[in-house]
Amino acid sequence: MAEQTNHNEAGEVAPSTVDKQAPTVAEQHAPSTDSPEATDIPTSSAPDPKAANPETNPNAAKTKTAPPKREKPAAAAKAADGEKPAAAAKAAKKEKAPAVEDKPFAEFIQQDYLPALQKALAKEGVKDLQLSFVKQNVPIKGMEQLGESWQIVGNFPDGVRHFNLYFPDENIQGKKAFSCNEGKRPSTLESFLIDERKTTLDLLVYGLMQRLNGQKWLGRN
């Protein structure tokens, strides 16, 4: 049956009854808003897709895992760390020369101390001084029981002044003593450099020069 169209006085077409019923029919067939909708919010029954284990939760997000790091071979690791070859290590040890004080006692006295002492005395105007390195008894009356010891004996050109520097331990780091006399045998044995923790070549030279200067036996006196 043909639909009838109503016309108002202005000539406009009035909506049909079908058009008036269309919204009602649409609302009846529209899905209910009471039905649950899927969301990304985790619930007690639905675990968080990002936190769940993919093996037990099919909804878990798939993430890429980095492959395990490969360990470097031992040789390559040592090279990377800058390990010095054995030859380089030996060369470094050879660069550091041993101290003269570490030489054997007699070798140090003859090769280093006596030449250094002779040079220092010459600078002070003392010439033709005879220096000798001998092992003999202590030339002090009443101390013969001390026996023999290594000594540096200095005889001035005038034949009157003499001094002795004693090393009873045969070690420059051990006990040391000093004596001197003018025209007669020495009568006193003095300790020498007893307050120094370590004896060096320069200290041995300086100590004896100071002692001789105290006797006013140097040229500047």
JSON list of C-alpha atoms in Angstrom, two decimals, residues 46-202:
[
{"chain": "A", "resi": 46, "resn": "ALA", "atom": "CA", "xyz": [42.75, -11.16, 34.24]},
{"chain": "A", "resi": 47, "resn": "PRO", "atom": "CA", "xyz": [46.54, -10.80, 34.82]},
{"chain": "A", "resi": 48, "resn": "ASP", "atom": "CA", "xyz": [48.46, -7.89, 33.49]},
{"chain": "A", "resi": 49, "resn": "PRO", "atom": "CA", "xyz": [49.54, -8.80, 29.96]},
{"chain": "A", "resi": 50, "resn": "LYS", "atom": "CA", "xyz": [52.89, -7.02, 30.51]},
{"chain": "A", "resi": 51, "resn": "ALA", "atom": "CA", "xyz": [53.64, -8.75, 33.81]},
{"chain": "A", "resi": 52, "resn": "ALA", "atom": "CA", "xyz": [52.32, -12.25, 33.15]},
{"chain": "A", "resi": 53, "resn": "ASN", "atom": "CA", "xyz": [54.45, -15.10, 31.92]},
{"chain": "A", "resi": 54, "resn": "PRO", "atom": "CA", "xyz": [53.80, -15.73, 28.20]},
{"chain": "A", "resi": 55, "resn": "GLU", "atom": "CA", "xyz": [53.94, -19.48, 28.81]},
{"chain": "A", "resi": 56, "resn": "THR", "atom": "CA", "xyz": [50.99, -19.44, 31.26]},
{"chain": "A", "resi": 57, "resn": "ASN", "atom": "CA", "xyz": [49.12, -16.36, 30.11]},
{"chain": "A", "resi": 58, "resn": "PRO", "atom": "CA", "xyz": [48.20, -16.21, 26.40]},
{"chain": "A", "resi": 59, "resn": "ASN", "atom": "CA", "xyz": [47.39, -12.52, 26.80]},
{"chain": "A", "resi": 60, "resn": "ALA", "atom": "CA", "xyz": [50.91, -11.67, 27.88]},
{"chain": "A", "resi": 61, "resn": "ALA", "atom": "CA", "xyz": [52.69, -9.13, 25.72]},
{"chain": "A", "resi": 62, "resn": "LYS", "atom": "CA", "xyz": [55.47, -10.50, 23.59]},
{"chain": "A", "resi": 63, "resn": "THR", "atom": "CA", "xyz": [58.79, -8.79, 24.25]},
{"chain": "A", "resi": 64, "resn": "LYS", "atom": "CA", "xyz": [62.16, -9.22, 22.63]},
{"chain": "A", "resi": 65, "resn": "THR", "atom": "CA", "xyz": [64.99, -10.48, 24.83]},
{"chain": "A", "resi": 66, "resn": "ALA", "atom": "CA", "xyz": [68.61, -9.60, 24.17]},
{"chain": "A", "resi": 67, "resn": "PRO", "atom": "CA", "xyz": [70.87, -12.52, 23.26]},
{"chain": "A", "resi": 68, "resn": "PRO", "atom": "CA", "xyz": [73.44, -13.51, 25.91]},
{"chain": "A", "resi": 69, "resn": "LYS", "atom": "CA", "xyz": [76.83, -11.84, 25.72]},
{"chain": "A", "resi": 70, "resn": "ARG", "atom": "CA", "xyz": [79.67, -13.95, 24.45]},
{"chain": "A", "resi": 71, "resn": "GLU", "atom": "CA", "xyz": [82.66, -14.17, 26.76]},
{"chain": "A", "resi": 72, "resn": "LYS", "atom": "CA", "xyz": [86.00, -13.11, 25.37]},
{"chain": "A", "resi": 73, "resn": "PRO", "atom": "CA", "xyz": [88.76, -15.70, 25.17]},
{"chain": "A", "resi": 74, "resn": "ALA", "atom": "CA", "xyz": [91.30, -15.51, 27.96]},
{"chain": "A", "resi": 75, "resn": "ALA", "atom": "CA", "xyz": [94.07, -14.31, 25.63]},
{"chain": "A", "resi": 76, "resn": "ALA", "atom": "CA", "xyz": [91.90, -11.59, 24.15]},
{"chain": "A", "resi": 77, "resn": "ALA", "atom": "CA", "xyz": [90.78, -10.44, 27.62]},
{"chain": "A", "resi": 78, "resn": "LYS", "atom": "CA", "xyz": [94.36, -10.10, 28.80]},
{"chain": "A", "resi": 79, "resn": "ALA", "atom": "CA", "xyz": [95.28, -8.12, 25.70]},
{"chain": "A", "resi": 80, "resn": "ALA", "atom": "CA", "xyz": [92.28, -5.85, 26.19]},
{"chain": "A", "resi": 81, "resn": "ASP", "atom": "CA", "xyz": [93.25, -5.20, 29.80]},
{"chain": "A", "resi": 82, "resn": "GLY", "atom": "CA", "xyz": [96.65, -4.01, 28.66]},
{"chain": "A", "resi": 83, "resn": "GLU", "atom": "CA", "xyz": [98.72, -6.78, 30.26]},
{"chain": "A", "resi": 84, "resn": "LYS", "atom": "CA", "xyz": [102.40, -6.15, 29.72]},
{"chain": "A", "resi": 85, "resn": "PRO", "atom": "CA", "xyz": [104.39, -8.88, 28.03]},
{"chain": "A", "resi": 86, "resn": "ALA", "atom": "CA", "xyz": [107.07, -10.62, 30.06]},
{"chain": "A", "resi": 87, "resn": "ALA", "atom": "CA", "xyz": [109.80, -8.89, 28.05]},
{"chain": "A", "resi": 88, "resn": "ALA", "atom": "CA", "xyz": [108.40, -5.43, 28.86]},
{"chain": "A", "resi": 89, "resn": "ALA", "atom": "CA", "xyz": [108.21, -6.29, 32.57]},
{"chain": "A", "resi": 90, "resn": "LYS", "atom": "CA", "xyz": [111.86, -7.39, 32.61]},
{"chain": "A", "resi": 91, "resn": "ALA", "atom": "CA", "xyz": [112.92, -4.22, 30.82]},
{"chain": "A", "resi": 92, "resn": "ALA", "atom": "CA", "xyz": [111.13, -2.09, 33.42]},
{"chain": "A", "resi": 93, "resn": "LYS", "atom": "CA", "xyz": [113.02, -3.83, 36.23]},
{"chain": "A", "resi": 94, "resn": "LYS", "atom": "CA", "xyz": [116.36, -3.25, 34.52]},
{"chain": "A", "resi": 95, "resn": "GLU", "atom": "CA", "xyz": [115.68, 0.49, 34.21]},
{"chain": "A", "resi": 96, "resn": "LYS", "atom": "CA", "xyz": [115.81, 0.96, 38.00]},
{"chain": "A", "resi": 97, "resn": "ALA", "atom": "CA", "xyz": [119.47, 0.68, 38.97]},
{"chain": "A", "resi": 98, "resn": "PRO", "atom": "CA", "xyz": [120.26, -0.56, 42.48]},
{"chain": "A", "resi": 99, "resn": "ALA", "atom": "CA", "xyz": [121.39, 2.03, 45.02]},
{"chain": "A", "resi": 100, "resn": "VAL", "atom": "CA", "xyz": [125.12, 2.23, 45.70]},
{"chain": "A", "resi": 101, "resn": "GLU", "atom": "CA", "xyz": [124.40, 1.62, 49.39]},
{"chain": "A", "resi": 102, "resn": "ASP", "atom": "CA", "xyz": [123.11, -1.84, 48.46]},
{"chain": "A", "resi": 103, "resn": "LYS", "atom": "CA", "xyz": [126.53, -2.93, 47.23]},
{"chain": "A", "resi": 104, "resn": "PRO", "atom": "CA", "xyz": [128.67, -5.28, 49.34]},
{"chain": "A", "resi": 105, "resn": "PHE", "atom": "CA", "xyz": [130.30, -3.38, 52.19]},
{"chain": "A", "resi": 106, "resn": "ALA", "atom": "CA", "xyz": [133.94, -3.46, 50.99]},
{"chain": "A", "resi": 107, "resn": "GLU", "atom": "CA", "xyz": [132.95, -2.70, 47.42]},
{"chain": "A", "resi": 108, "resn": "PHE", "atom": "CA", "xyz": [130.89, 0.31, 48.47]},
{"chain": "A", "resi": 109, "resn": "ILE", "atom": "CA", "xyz": [133.71, 1.75, 50.63]},
{"chain": "A", "resi": 110, "resn": "GLN", "atom": "CA", "xyz": [136.40, 1.39, 47.99]},
{"chain": "A", "resi": 111, "resn": "GLN", "atom": "CA", "xyz": [134.41, 2.28, 44.87]},
{"chain": "A", "resi": 112, "resn": "ASP", "atom": "CA", "xyz": [132.06, 4.95, 46.19]},
{"chain": "A", "resi": 113, "resn": "TYR", "atom": "CA", "xyz": [132.80, 6.28, 49.67]},
{"chain": "A", "resi": 114, "resn": "LEU", "atom": "CA", "xyz": [136.54, 6.88, 49.53]},
{"chain": "A", "resi": 115, "resn": "PRO", "atom": "CA", "xyz": [136.43, 8.73, 46.15]},
{"chain": "A", "resi": 116, "resn": "ALA", "atom": "CA", "xyz": [133.48, 10.86, 47.34]},
{"chain": "A", "resi": 117, "resn": "LEU", "atom": "CA", "xyz": [135.24, 11.67, 50.61]},
{"chain": "A", "resi": 118, "resn": "GLN", "atom": "CA", "xyz": [138.50, 12.58, 48.85]},
{"chain": "A", "resi": 119, "resn": "LYS", "atom": "CA", "xyz": [136.59, 14.91, 46.53]},
{"chain": "A", "resi": 120, "resn": "ALA", "atom": "CA", "xyz": [134.78, 16.63, 49.41]},
{"chain": "A", "resi": 121, "resn": "LEU", "atom": "CA", "xyz": [138.04, 17.17, 51.33]},
{"chain": "A", "resi": 122, "resn": "ALA", "atom": "CA", "xyz": [139.71, 18.65, 48.25]},
{"chain": "A", "resi": 123, "resn": "LYS", "atom": "CA", "xyz": [136.90, 21.20, 47.96]},
{"chain": "A", "resi": 124, "resn": "GLU", "atom": "CA", "xyz": [137.64, 22.27, 51.54]},
{"chain": "A", "resi": 125, "resn": "GLY", "atom": "CA", "xyz": [141.31, 22.84, 50.75]},
{"chain": "A", "resi": 126, "resn": "VAL", "atom": "CA", "xyz": [142.61, 19.58, 52.23]},
{"chain": "A", "resi": 127, "resn": "LYS", "atom": "CA", "xyz": [145.17, 18.18, 49.82]},
{"chain": "A", "resi": 128, "resn": "ASP", "atom": "CA", "xyz": [147.49, 15.17, 49.88]},
{"chain": "A", "resi": 129, "resn": "LEU", "atom": "CA", "xyz": [145.39, 13.50, 52.58]},
{"chain": "A", "resi": 130, "resn": "GLN", "atom": "CA", "xyz": [146.15, 9.78, 52.73]},
{"chain": "A", "resi": 131, "resn": "LEU", "atom": "CA", "xyz": [143.05, 7.59, 53.05]},
{"chain": "A", "resi": 132, "resn": "SER", "atom": "CA", "xyz": [143.27, 3.84, 53.59]},
{"chain": "A", "resi": 133, "resn": "PHE", "atom": "CA", "xyz": [140.75, 1.06, 54.18]},
{"chain": "A", "resi": 134, "resn": "VAL", "atom": "CA", "xyz": [142.14, -1.55, 56.55]},
{"chain": "A", "resi": 135, "resn": "LYS", "atom": "CA", "xyz": [141.07, -4.19, 59.05]},
{"chain": "A", "resi": 136, "resn": "GLN", "atom": "CA", "xyz": [142.99, -3.83, 62.30]},
{"chain": "A", "resi": 137, "resn": "ASN", "atom": "CA", "xyz": [142.64, -3.54, 66.07]},
{"chain": "A", "resi": 138, "resn": "VAL", "atom": "CA", "xyz": [141.16, -0.43, 67.61]},
{"chain": "A", "resi": 139, "resn": "PRO", "atom": "CA", "xyz": [144.17, 1.85, 68.32]},
{"chain": "A", "resi": 140, "resn": "ILE", "atom": "CA", "xyz": [142.83, 3.11, 71.65]},
{"chain": "A", "resi": 141, "resn": "LYS", "atom": "CA", "xyz": [144.44, 2.11, 74.90]},
{"chain": "A", "resi": 142, "resn": "GLY", "atom": "CA", "xyz": [142.20, -0.13, 76.99]},
{"chain": "A", "resi": 143, "resn": "MET", "atom": "CA", "xyz": [140.02, -1.16, 74.04]},
{"chain": "A", "resi": 144, "resn": "GLU", "atom": "CA", "xyz": [142.23, -3.82, 72.58]},
{"chain": "A", "resi": 145, "resn": "GLN", "atom": "CA", "xyz": [139.65, -6.43, 73.63]},
{"chain": "A", "resi": 146, "resn": "LEU", "atom": "CA", "xyz": [137.33, -5.13, 70.90]},
{"chain": "A", "resi": 147, "resn": "GLY", "atom": "CA", "xyz": [139.48, -6.97, 68.41]},
{"chain": "A", "resi": 148, "resn": "GLU", "atom": "CA", "xyz": [139.80, -6.17, 64.73]},
{"chain": "A", "resi": 149, "resn": "SER", "atom": "CA", "xyz": [137.36, -4.11, 62.74]},
{"chain": "A", "resi": 150, "resn": "TRP", "atom": "CA", "xyz": [137.23, -2.45, 59.36]},
{"chain": "A", "resi": 151, "resn": "GLN", "atom": "CA", "xyz": [138.43, 1.15, 59.53]},
{"chain": "A", "resi": 152, "resn": "ILE", "atom": "CA", "xyz": [139.02, 4.12, 57.29]},
{"chain": "A", "resi": 153, "resn": "VAL", "atom": "CA", "xyz": [142.25, 5.74, 58.39]},
{"chain": "A", "resi": 154, "resn": "GLY", "atom": "CA", "xyz": [143.04, 9.34, 57.43]},
{"chain": "A", "resi": 155, "resn": "ASN", "atom": "CA", "xyz": [146.55, 10.78, 57.77]},
{"chain": "A", "resi": 156, "resn": "PHE", "atom": "CA", "xyz": [147.07, 14.49, 57.13]},
{"chain": "A", "resi": 157, "resn": "PRO", "atom": "CA", "xyz": [150.23, 15.62, 55.28]},
{"chain": "A", "resi": 158, "resn": "ASP", "atom": "CA", "xyz": [151.66, 17.22, 58.38]},
{"chain": "A", "resi": 159, "resn": "GLY", "atom": "CA", "xyz": [152.07, 13.76, 59.91]},
{"chain": "A", "resi": 160, "resn": "VAL", "atom": "CA", "xyz": [150.45, 14.97, 63.15]},
{"chain": "A", "resi": 161, "resn": "ARG", "atom": "CA", "xyz": [146.71, 14.77, 62.63]},
{"chain": "A", "resi": 162, "resn": "HIS", "atom": "CA", "xyz": [145.04, 11.41, 62.22]},
{"chain": "A", "resi": 163, "resn": "PHE", "atom": "CA", "xyz": [141.50, 10.08, 62.38]},
{"chain": "A", "resi": 164, "resn": "ASN", "atom": "CA", "xyz": [139.81, 6.69, 62.24]},
{"chain": "A", "resi": 165, "resn": "LEU", "atom": "CA", "xyz": [136.26, 5.81, 61.17]},
{"chain": "A", "resi": 166, "resn": "TYR", "atom": "CA", "xyz": [135.17, 2.36, 62.44]},
{"chain": "A", "resi": 167, "resn": "PHE", "atom": "CA", "xyz": [132.67, -0.15, 61.02]},
{"chain": "A", "resi": 168, "resn": "PRO", "atom": "CA", "xyz": [132.63, -3.04, 63.55]},
{"chain": "A", "resi": 169, "resn": "ASP", "atom": "CA", "xyz": [129.56, -4.65, 61.93]},
{"chain": "A", "resi": 170, "resn": "GLU", "atom": "CA", "xyz": [131.05, -4.49, 58.42]},
{"chain": "A", "resi": 171, "resn": "ASN", "atom": "CA", "xyz": [127.82, -2.78, 57.39]},
{"chain": "A", "resi": 172, "resn": "ILE", "atom": "CA", "xyz": [127.21, 0.92, 56.82]},
{"chain": "A", "resi": 173, "resn": "GLN", "atom": "CA", "xyz": [123.76, 0.53, 58.41]},
{"chain": "A", "resi": 174, "resn": "GLY", "atom": "CA", "xyz": [125.29, -1.00, 61.55]},
{"chain": "A", "resi": 175, "resn": "LYS", "atom": "CA", "xyz": [127.28, 0.53, 64.40]},
{"chain": "A", "resi": 176, "resn": "LYS", "atom": "CA", "xyz": [129.87, 3.17, 63.54]},
{"chain": "A", "resi": 177, "resn": "ALA", "atom": "CA", "xyz": [132.49, 5.00, 65.63]},
{"chain": "A", "resi": 178, "resn": "PHE", "atom": "CA", "xyz": [135.08, 7.75, 65.28]},
{"chain": "A", "resi": 179, "resn": "SER", "atom": "CA", "xyz": [138.37, 8.70, 66.91]},
{"chain": "A", "resi": 180, "resn": "CYS", "atom": "CA", "xyz": [141.05, 11.29, 66.21]},
{"chain": "A", "resi": 181, "resn": "ASN", "atom": "CA", "xyz": [144.37, 12.41, 67.63]},
{"chain": "A", "resi": 182, "resn": "GLU", "atom": "CA", "xyz": [147.18, 14.93, 67.15]},
{"chain": "A", "resi": 183, "resn": "GLY", "atom": "CA", "xyz": [150.67, 13.55, 67.58]},
{"chain": "A", "resi": 184, "resn": "LYS", "atom": "CA", "xyz": [149.66, 10.77, 69.96]},
{"chain": "A", "resi": 185, "resn": "ARG", "atom": "CA", "xyz": [147.36, 7.78, 70.26]},
{"chain": "A", "resi": 186, "resn": "PRO", "atom": "CA", "xyz": [143.60, 8.52, 70.40]},
{"chain": "A", "resi": 187, "resn": "SER", "atom": "CA", "xyz": [142.02, 8.18, 73.81]},
{"chain": "A", "resi": 188, "resn": "THR", "atom": "CA", "xyz": [138.32, 8.43, 73.10]},
{"chain": "A", "resi": 189, "resn": "LEU", "atom": "CA", "xyz": [136.00, 6.33, 70.94]},
{"chain": "A", "resi": 190, "resn": "GLU", "atom": "CA", "xyz": [132.94, 8.29, 69.83]},
{"chain": "A", "resi": 191, "resn": "SER", "atom": "CA", "xyz": [129.68, 7.07, 68.34]},
{"chain": "A", "resi": 192, "resn": "PHE", "atom": "CA", "xyz": [129.13, 8.18, 64.77]},
{"chain": "A", "resi": 193, "resn": "LEU", "atom": "CA", "xyz": [125.76, 8.87, 63.07]},
{"chain": "A", "resi": 194, "resn": "ILE", "atom": "CA", "xyz": [123.80, 7.01, 65.71]},
{"chain": "A", "resi": 195, "resn": "ASP", "atom": "CA", "xyz": [120.62, 9.09, 65.31]},
{"chain": "A", "resi": 196, "resn": "GLU", "atom": "CA", "xyz": [120.12, 8.41, 61.62]},
{"chain": "A", "resi": 197, "resn": "ARG", "atom": "CA", "xyz": [117.56, 5.77, 60.62]},
{"chain": "A", "resi": 198, "resn": "LYS", "atom": "CA", "xyz": [119.25, 5.06, 57.28]},
{"chain": "A", "resi": 199, "resn": "THR", "atom": "CA", "xyz": [122.83, 5.74, 56.28]},
{"chain": "A", "resi": 200, "resn": "THR", "atom": "CA", "xyz": [123.51, 6.92, 52.74]},
{"chain": "A", "resi": 201, "resn": "LEU", "atom": "CA", "xyz": [126.63, 7.82, 50.82]},
{"chain": "A", "resi": 202, "resn": "ASP", "atom": "CA", "xyz": [125.97, 11.55, 51.12]}
]
